[in-house]
Structures are given as C-alpha cells and as structure tokens.
mmCIF file of C-alpha atoms in Angstrom:
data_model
loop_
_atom_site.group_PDB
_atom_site.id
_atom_site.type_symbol
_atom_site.label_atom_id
_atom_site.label_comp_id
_atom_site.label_asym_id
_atom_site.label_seq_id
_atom_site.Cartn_x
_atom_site.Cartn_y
_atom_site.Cartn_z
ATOM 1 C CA UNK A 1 45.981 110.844 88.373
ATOM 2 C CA UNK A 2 47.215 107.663 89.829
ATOM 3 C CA UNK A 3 50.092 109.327 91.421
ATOM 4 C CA UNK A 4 47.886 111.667 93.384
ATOM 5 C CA UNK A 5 45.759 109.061 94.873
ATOM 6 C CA UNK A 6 48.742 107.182 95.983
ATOM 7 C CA UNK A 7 49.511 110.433 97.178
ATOM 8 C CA UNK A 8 46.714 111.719 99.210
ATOM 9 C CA UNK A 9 46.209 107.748 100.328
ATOM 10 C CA UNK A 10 49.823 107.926 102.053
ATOM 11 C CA UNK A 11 49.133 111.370 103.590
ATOM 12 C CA UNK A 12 45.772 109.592 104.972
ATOM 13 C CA UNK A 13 47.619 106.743 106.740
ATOM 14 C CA UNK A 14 50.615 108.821 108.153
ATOM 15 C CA UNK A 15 47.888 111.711 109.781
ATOM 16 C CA UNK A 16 45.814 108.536 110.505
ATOM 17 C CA UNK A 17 49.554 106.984 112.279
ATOM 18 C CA UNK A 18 49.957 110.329 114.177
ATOM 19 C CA UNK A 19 46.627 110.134 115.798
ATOM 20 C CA UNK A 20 45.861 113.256 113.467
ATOM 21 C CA UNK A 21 43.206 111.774 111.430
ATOM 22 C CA UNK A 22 40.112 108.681 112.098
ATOM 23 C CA UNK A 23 41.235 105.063 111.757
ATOM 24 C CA UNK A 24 38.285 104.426 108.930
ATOM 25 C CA UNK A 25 40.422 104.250 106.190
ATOM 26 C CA UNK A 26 40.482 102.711 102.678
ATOM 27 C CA UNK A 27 42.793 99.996 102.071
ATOM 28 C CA UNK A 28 45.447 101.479 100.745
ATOM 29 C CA UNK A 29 46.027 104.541 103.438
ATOM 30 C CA UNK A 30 45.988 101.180 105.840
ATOM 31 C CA UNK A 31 48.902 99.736 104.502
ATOM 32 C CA UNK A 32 50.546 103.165 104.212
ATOM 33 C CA UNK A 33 49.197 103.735 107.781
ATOM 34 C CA UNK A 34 51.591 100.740 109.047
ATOM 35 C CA UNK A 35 54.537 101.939 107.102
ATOM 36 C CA UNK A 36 54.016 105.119 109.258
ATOM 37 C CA UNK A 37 53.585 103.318 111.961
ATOM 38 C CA UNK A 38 56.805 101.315 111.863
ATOM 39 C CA UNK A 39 58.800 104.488 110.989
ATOM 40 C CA UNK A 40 57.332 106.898 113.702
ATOM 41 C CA UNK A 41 58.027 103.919 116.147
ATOM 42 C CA UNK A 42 61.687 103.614 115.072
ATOM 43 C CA UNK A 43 63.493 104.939 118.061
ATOM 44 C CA UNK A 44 65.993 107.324 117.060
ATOM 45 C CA UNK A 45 69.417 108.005 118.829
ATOM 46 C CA UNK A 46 72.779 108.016 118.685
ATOM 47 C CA UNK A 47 75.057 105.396 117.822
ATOM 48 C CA UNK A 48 76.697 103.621 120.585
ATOM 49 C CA UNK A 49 80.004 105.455 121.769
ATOM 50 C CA UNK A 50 81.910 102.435 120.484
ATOM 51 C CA UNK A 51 80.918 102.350 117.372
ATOM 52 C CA UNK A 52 83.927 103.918 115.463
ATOM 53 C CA UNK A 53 86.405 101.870 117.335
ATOM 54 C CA UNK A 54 84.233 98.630 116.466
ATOM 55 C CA UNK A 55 84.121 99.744 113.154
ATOM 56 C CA UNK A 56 87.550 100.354 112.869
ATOM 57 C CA UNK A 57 88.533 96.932 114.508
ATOM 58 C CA UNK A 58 85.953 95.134 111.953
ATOM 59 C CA UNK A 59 88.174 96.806 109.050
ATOM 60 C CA UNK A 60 91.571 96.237 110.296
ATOM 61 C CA UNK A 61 90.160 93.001 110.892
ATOM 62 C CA UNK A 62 89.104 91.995 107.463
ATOM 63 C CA UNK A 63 91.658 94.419 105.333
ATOM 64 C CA UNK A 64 92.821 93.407 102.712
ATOM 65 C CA UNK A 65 91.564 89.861 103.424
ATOM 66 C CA UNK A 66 92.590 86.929 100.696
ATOM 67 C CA UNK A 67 93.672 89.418 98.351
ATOM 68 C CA UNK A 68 96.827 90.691 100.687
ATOM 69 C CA UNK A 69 98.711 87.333 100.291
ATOM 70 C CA UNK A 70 97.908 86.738 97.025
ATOM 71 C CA UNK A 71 99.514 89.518 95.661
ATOM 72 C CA UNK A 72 102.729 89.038 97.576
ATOM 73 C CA UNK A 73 102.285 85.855 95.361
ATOM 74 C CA UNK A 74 101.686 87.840 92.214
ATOM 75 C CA UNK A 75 104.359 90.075 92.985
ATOM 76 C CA UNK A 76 107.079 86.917 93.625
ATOM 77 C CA UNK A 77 106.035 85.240 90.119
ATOM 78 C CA UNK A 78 106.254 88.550 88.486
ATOM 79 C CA UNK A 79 109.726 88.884 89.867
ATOM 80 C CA UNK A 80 110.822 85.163 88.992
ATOM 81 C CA UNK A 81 109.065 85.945 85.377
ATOM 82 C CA UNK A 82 111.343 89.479 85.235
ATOM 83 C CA UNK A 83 114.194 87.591 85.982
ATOM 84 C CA UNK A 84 113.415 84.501 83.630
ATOM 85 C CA UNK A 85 112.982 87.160 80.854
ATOM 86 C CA UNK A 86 115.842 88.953 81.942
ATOM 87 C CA UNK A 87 118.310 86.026 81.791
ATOM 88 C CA UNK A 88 116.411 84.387 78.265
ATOM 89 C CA UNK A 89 115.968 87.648 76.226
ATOM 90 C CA UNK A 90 118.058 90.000 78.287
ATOM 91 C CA UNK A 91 121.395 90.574 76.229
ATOM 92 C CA UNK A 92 119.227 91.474 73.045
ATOM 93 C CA UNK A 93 117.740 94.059 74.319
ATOM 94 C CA UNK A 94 120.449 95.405 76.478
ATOM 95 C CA UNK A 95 122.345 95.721 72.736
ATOM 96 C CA UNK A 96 119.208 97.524 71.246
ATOM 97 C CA UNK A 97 119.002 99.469 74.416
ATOM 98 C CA UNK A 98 123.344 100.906 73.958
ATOM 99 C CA UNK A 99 122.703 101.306 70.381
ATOM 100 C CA UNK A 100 119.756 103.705 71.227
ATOM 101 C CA UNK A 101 121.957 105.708 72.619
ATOM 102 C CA UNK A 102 121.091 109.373 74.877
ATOM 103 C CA UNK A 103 117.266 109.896 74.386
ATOM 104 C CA UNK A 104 115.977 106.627 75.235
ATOM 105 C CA UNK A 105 118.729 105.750 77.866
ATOM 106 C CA UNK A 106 117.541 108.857 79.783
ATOM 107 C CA UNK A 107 113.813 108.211 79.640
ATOM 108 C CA UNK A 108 114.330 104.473 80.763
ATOM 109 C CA UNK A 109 116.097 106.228 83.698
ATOM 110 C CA UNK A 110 113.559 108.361 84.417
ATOM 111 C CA UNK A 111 110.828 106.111 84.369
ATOM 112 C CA UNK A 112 113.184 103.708 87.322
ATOM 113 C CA UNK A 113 113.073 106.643 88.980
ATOM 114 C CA UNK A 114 109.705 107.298 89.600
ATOM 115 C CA UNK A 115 109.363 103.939 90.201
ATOM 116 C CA UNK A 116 111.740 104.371 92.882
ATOM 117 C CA UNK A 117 110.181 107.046 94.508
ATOM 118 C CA UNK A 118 107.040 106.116 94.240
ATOM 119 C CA UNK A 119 107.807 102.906 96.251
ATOM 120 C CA UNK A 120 110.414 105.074 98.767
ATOM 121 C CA UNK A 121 107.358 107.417 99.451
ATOM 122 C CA UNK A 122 104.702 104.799 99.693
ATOM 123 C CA UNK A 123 107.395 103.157 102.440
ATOM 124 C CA UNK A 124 107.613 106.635 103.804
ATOM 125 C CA UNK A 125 103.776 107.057 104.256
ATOM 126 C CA UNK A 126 103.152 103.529 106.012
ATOM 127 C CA UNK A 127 105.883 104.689 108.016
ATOM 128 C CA UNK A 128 104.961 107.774 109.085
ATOM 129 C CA UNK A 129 101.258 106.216 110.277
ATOM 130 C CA UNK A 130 102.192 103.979 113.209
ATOM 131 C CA UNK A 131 101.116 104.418 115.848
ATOM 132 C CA UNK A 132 105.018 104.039 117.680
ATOM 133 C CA UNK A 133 105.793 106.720 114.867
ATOM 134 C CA UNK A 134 109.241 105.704 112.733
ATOM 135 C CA UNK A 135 111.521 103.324 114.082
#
C-alpha cells in the first residue's frame, strides 16, 4: 500500500511540474515535484562534435598508465629469473627432458610454438594499426 502512495504522490508532483496539475500539494508530491522539475529542465542535446576525439585523446592519454612500465619491469626480472634458473637447475632437466624422449619433446615444441605465434601475431596486429600502416 505504501508503494502506491509513493506512487500516485510522484505522478502528483511530475503533472504538478508540467503545469498539468495545481501547485497545492502534499509534501511528498513537492519533493517529487522538484525532482521533475530538475529533470524536465535538463536540456537535452547532442554531445559536442568533439567529443569522440577528446575522448579518444583522454585514453591514449592515460593508457596503460603506471602499469605499462611496470610490466616491462616484470617482464625483465622474469627473464633474468628464467635465465638464473636456466643456468642453476638447467642441465638436470635438460637430462630428464632427452631421456623423455618423442612424446614429451614434441609437446614442449608445440607449446614454444604457440608461444611464438602468439607473440609474432600480437606484433603483427600492433603493426597492422598505425596509422603510417607497416613500415
């Protein structure tokens, strides 16, 4: 029952907004009456004509922000780390890894491989969306 009075009390203030209705209201159509107010008022148009170029700039402006350089951090320590591992722990596994022998030699392959790729089309793609086309 509540729900209807809040109801019929904001259906009061917006015919009351629109000049539709008489001013002597209850309290509660009142305050709906200047919600109505304040939205009817709102002017409505169309966004500037710069507005998807600003918003554009504002993006390219604040891509990728802190987080850009910080993984071309990540990505050097993770490198040094491979590397470190590599030289430690590396002729252990590179016997485990002979001994395995066909199955698991090919599926290590394959997995370098679509790592490969994925990176060569990723390079491809940022390539392919200048502006000066590829150089």
């Amino acid at each position: 029952m509540n729900d209807e009075r809040e109801w019929e009390a904001q259906e009061r203030g917006l015919r009351a907004a629109r000049g539709q209705a008489p001013i002597d209201l209850d309290p509660l159509a009142l305050e709906y009456r200047k919600v109505a107010r304040a939205v009817l008022s709102h002017p409505v148009g169309a966004p500037p004509g710069d507005f998807v170029a600003r918003a554009a700039a504002r993006i390219a402006r604040y891509e990728g922000g802190i987080e850009r350089p910080l993984s071309r951090v990540l990505v050097a320590v993770f490198a040094v780390a491979l590397v470190a591992a590599a030289v430690i722990y590396g002729t252990r596994y590179w016997q485990v890894f002979q001994q395995a022998g066909g199955p698991a030699s090919g599926w290590v392959l394959a997995g370098l491989a679509c790592v490969a790729l994925s990176w060569l089309s990723r390079q491809l793609a940022v390539i392919a969306r200048r502006p000066d086309g590829p150089t």
